[in-house]
Amino acid sequence: MTKVALSGAGGIVGSILRKGLRERGVDLRAAGGSRPLVPLYDGEDVMHGDLREPAVVDRLLAGVDVLIHMAGTSVEKPLPEIIENNLRALYEVYEGARRHKVRRVVFASSNHAFGMHPVDAQLRLDAAFRPDGFYGLSKVWGEAMARMYWDKHGIEGISLRIGTTMGKPPENQRQLSTWMGSDDLLHLVQRCIDAPEVGYCAVWGVSANSRAYYDLSEGNAIGYQPTQNAEAWAAEIEAKPNPLDLVARQFQGGAFVTMDYTPPERRGR
Ligand code: 15L
């Protein structure tokens, strides 16, 4: 049976996956960060620790076939924190994957690697990276790292370009485009575990939203077929004011774009 490790199991997405994958019968090791995870059932395979430490990575990856790597800083932060959690820790994880001959690493990328695309663009999987901050930039690094470890070391990689997945219905206009429901999330990650020989590929981690910022008609290499659609909440959401400011409304990254943004009239001399 495939042994799967899940890092970031204490986070919002990680918690959904930890419970849901177990219910689907996945043989899972769940890893938290600084705090120990309280086991969900007797004998649950849990661990925790700082992934910048090779010994912690060894505990995460011993005997593992597939790693679902959800750990890391998940919002915009100053660059030094991003470098430690999303670049350095990811490097340690990949080197650990080499040591332990992990077959496949599933990397939690983000829509924020593309956040400076305008909202009226519909992106294909080969769209140019346009990160909307240091967090998005770290996801560009992560996708390139996944690619490199496949090309150079034969570790399969899947970059999941996750939209908005919080275990609840979409809450605002932007999420009508970026939302991914929990059923789709679980199906997506299950495909990441089960899909035969993928080499390296990227997949949009969103539901089948009518207003998706992505061209979902091109399909994907792992057979992810979303069935949920944020449009079911459109009338309710459109009856409320849009919480996004005017900058955030122009770009796919939404509020992440507004942070530390230089408006056109203040650019140049
Ligand atoms: C992400 O990548 C973040 O981790 C999450 O906090 C949300 O901001 C999400 O994107 C989003 O764009 O809604």
mmCIF file of N, CA, C and O and ligand atoms in Angstrom, residues 12-13 73-76 108-113 132 135 139 162-166 174-175 178-179 252-254 256, ligand 1:
data_model
loop_
_atom_site.group_PDB
_atom_site.id
_atom_site.type_symbol
_atom_site.label_atom_id
_atom_site.label_comp_id
_atom_site.label_asym_id
_atom_site.label_seq_id
_atom_site.Cartn_x
_atom_site.Cartn_y
_atom_site.Cartn_z
ATOM 1 N N ILE A 12 -5.214 24.883 7.783
ATOM 2 C CA ILE A 12 -6.622 24.787 7.351
ATOM 3 C C ILE A 12 -6.780 23.696 6.291
ATOM 4 O O ILE A 12 -7.598 22.776 6.422
ATOM 5 N N VAL A 13 -5.979 23.764 5.244
ATOM 6 C CA VAL A 13 -6.084 22.766 4.174
ATOM 7 C C VAL A 13 -5.607 21.408 4.688
ATOM 8 O O VAL A 13 -6.226 20.373 4.444
ATOM 9 N N THR A 73 4.710 29.063 5.064
ATOM 10 C CA THR A 73 3.945 30.295 5.255
ATOM 11 C C THR A 73 2.913 30.391 4.146
ATOM 12 O O THR A 73 3.240 30.201 2.977
ATOM 13 N N SER A 74 1.656 30.674 4.522
ATOM 14 C CA SER A 74 0.578 30.586 3.521
ATOM 15 C C SER A 74 -0.053 31.937 3.185
ATOM 16 O O SER A 74 -1.073 31.985 2.500
ATOM 17 N N VAL A 75 0.571 32.990 3.667
ATOM 18 C CA VAL A 75 0.065 34.348 3.343
ATOM 19 C C VAL A 75 1.258 35.263 3.084
ATOM 20 O O VAL A 75 2.401 34.867 3.291
ATOM 21 N N GLU A 76 0.967 36.488 2.660
ATOM 22 C CA GLU A 76 2.053 37.431 2.403
ATOM 23 C C GLU A 76 2.743 37.829 3.703
ATOM 24 O O GLU A 76 2.071 38.150 4.695
ATOM 25 N N ALA A 108 2.285 22.290 -2.687
ATOM 26 C CA ALA A 108 1.185 23.265 -2.591
ATOM 27 C C ALA A 108 1.647 24.597 -3.155
ATOM 28 O O ALA A 108 2.208 25.436 -2.460
ATOM 29 N N SER A 109 1.427 24.778 -4.462
ATOM 30 C CA SER A 109 1.663 26.085 -5.081
ATOM 31 C C SER A 109 0.402 26.927 -4.851
ATOM 32 O O SER A 109 -0.454 26.556 -4.044
ATOM 33 N N SER A 110 0.315 28.051 -5.511
ATOM 34 C CA SER A 110 -0.809 28.952 -5.217
ATOM 35 C C SER A 110 -1.169 29.795 -6.429
ATOM 36 O O SER A 110 -0.306 30.116 -7.271
ATOM 37 N N ASN A 111 -2.423 30.215 -6.439
ATOM 38 C CA ASN A 111 -2.879 31.183 -7.453
ATOM 39 C C ASN A 111 -2.060 32.467 -7.369
ATOM 40 O O ASN A 111 -1.979 33.210 -8.347
ATOM 41 N N HIS A 112 -1.425 32.727 -6.204
ATOM 42 C CA HIS A 112 -0.684 33.986 -6.050
ATOM 43 C C HIS A 112 0.638 34.000 -6.828
ATOM 44 O O HIS A 112 1.266 35.056 -6.928
ATOM 45 N N ALA A 113 1.021 32.873 -7.387
ATOM 46 C CA ALA A 113 2.162 32.871 -8.320
ATOM 47 C C ALA A 113 1.760 33.522 -9.644
ATOM 48 O O ALA A 113 2.604 33.829 -10.484
ATOM 49 N N ASP A 132 2.268 38.028 -7.075
ATOM 50 C CA ASP A 132 1.720 39.287 -6.544
ATOM 51 C C ASP A 132 2.368 39.683 -5.225
ATOM 52 O O ASP A 132 1.858 40.547 -4.515
ATOM 53 N N TYR A 135 5.170 35.993 -1.135
ATOM 54 C CA TYR A 135 4.564 34.669 -0.975
ATOM 55 C C TYR A 135 4.390 34.007 -2.353
ATOM 56 O O TYR A 135 4.824 32.865 -2.574
ATOM 57 N N LYS A 139 6.252 30.613 -4.376
ATOM 58 C CA LYS A 139 5.587 29.499 -5.059
ATOM 59 C C LYS A 139 6.176 29.286 -6.458
ATOM 60 O O LYS A 139 6.177 28.166 -6.980
ATOM 61 N N ILE A 162 -3.213 26.154 -5.931
ATOM 62 C CA ILE A 162 -4.440 26.182 -5.143
ATOM 63 C C ILE A 162 -5.058 27.576 -5.143
ATOM 64 O O ILE A 162 -4.362 28.586 -5.002
ATOM 65 N N GLY A 163 -6.375 27.610 -5.316
ATOM 66 C CA GLY A 163 -7.121 28.876 -5.269
ATOM 67 C C GLY A 163 -7.482 29.200 -3.829
ATOM 68 O O GLY A 163 -6.612 29.419 -2.988
ATOM 69 N N THR A 164 -8.779 29.194 -3.526
ATOM 70 C CA THR A 164 -9.242 29.474 -2.157
ATOM 71 C C THR A 164 -9.943 28.230 -1.644
ATOM 72 O O THR A 164 -11.012 27.870 -2.146
ATOM 73 N N THR A 165 -9.336 27.576 -0.654
ATOM 74 C CA THR A 165 -9.983 26.372 -0.127
ATOM 75 C C THR A 165 -9.883 26.397 1.391
ATOM 76 O O THR A 165 -8.817 26.261 1.961
ATOM 77 N N MET A 166 -10.997 26.668 2.034
ATOM 78 C CA MET A 166 -11.029 26.908 3.471
ATOM 79 C C MET A 166 -12.028 25.990 4.170
ATOM 80 O O MET A 166 -12.345 26.197 5.345
ATOM 81 N N ARG A 174 -14.498 37.603 -5.628
ATOM 82 C CA ARG A 174 -13.270 36.973 -6.150
ATOM 83 C C ARG A 174 -13.332 35.449 -6.018
ATOM 84 O O ARG A 174 -12.912 34.717 -6.912
ATOM 85 N N GLN A 175 -13.851 34.991 -4.916
ATOM 86 C CA GLN A 175 -13.882 33.547 -4.689
ATOM 87 C C GLN A 175 -14.826 32.818 -5.649
ATOM 88 O O GLN A 175 -14.751 31.588 -5.768
ATOM 89 N N THR A 178 -11.994 31.727 -7.694
ATOM 90 C CA THR A 178 -10.834 31.005 -7.136
ATOM 91 C C THR A 178 -11.185 29.839 -6.209
ATOM 92 O O THR A 178 -10.308 29.079 -5.814
ATOM 93 N N TRP A 179 -12.443 29.687 -5.862
ATOM 94 C CA TRP A 179 -12.851 28.730 -4.827
ATOM 95 C C TRP A 179 -12.611 27.272 -5.227
ATOM 96 O O TRP A 179 -12.776 26.900 -6.394
ATOM 97 N N GLN A 252 -6.014 39.173 -10.359
ATOM 98 C CA GLN A 252 -6.456 37.862 -9.875
ATOM 99 C C GLN A 252 -6.065 37.607 -8.422
ATOM 100 O O GLN A 252 -6.755 36.898 -7.702
ATOM 101 N N GLY A 253 -4.948 38.186 -7.983
ATOM 102 C CA GLY A 253 -4.482 37.944 -6.612
ATOM 103 C C GLY A 253 -5.298 38.653 -5.553
ATOM 104 O O GLY A 253 -5.093 38.436 -4.350
ATOM 105 N N GLY A 254 -6.208 39.539 -5.958
ATOM 106 C CA GLY A 254 -7.089 40.211 -5.004
ATOM 107 C C GLY A 254 -6.318 41.030 -3.976
ATOM 108 O O GLY A 254 -5.396 41.791 -4.309
ATOM 109 N N PHE A 256 -4.022 40.446 -1.928
ATOM 110 C CA PHE A 256 -2.555 40.305 -1.829
ATOM 111 C C PHE A 256 -1.864 41.368 -2.690
ATOM 112 O O PHE A 256 -0.747 41.777 -2.404
HETATM 113 C C1 15L B 1 -3.467 31.280 -0.850
HETATM 114 O O1 15L B 1 -2.503 30.844 -1.488
HETATM 115 C C2 15L B 1 -3.405 31.419 0.611
HETATM 116 O O2 15L B 1 -2.655 30.405 1.223
HETATM 117 C C3 15L B 1 -4.742 31.553 1.261
HETATM 118 O O3 15L B 1 -4.529 32.130 2.539
HETATM 119 C C4 15L B 1 -5.721 32.401 0.449
HETATM 120 O O4 15L B 1 -5.292 33.723 0.441
HETATM 121 C C5 15L B 1 -5.787 31.916 -0.965
HETATM 122 O O5 15L B 1 -4.518 31.790 -1.539
HETATM 123 C C6 15L B 1 -6.629 32.851 -1.847
HETATM 124 O O6 15L B 1 -6.104 33.407 -2.796
HETATM 125 O O7 15L B 1 -7.810 32.995 -1.552
#
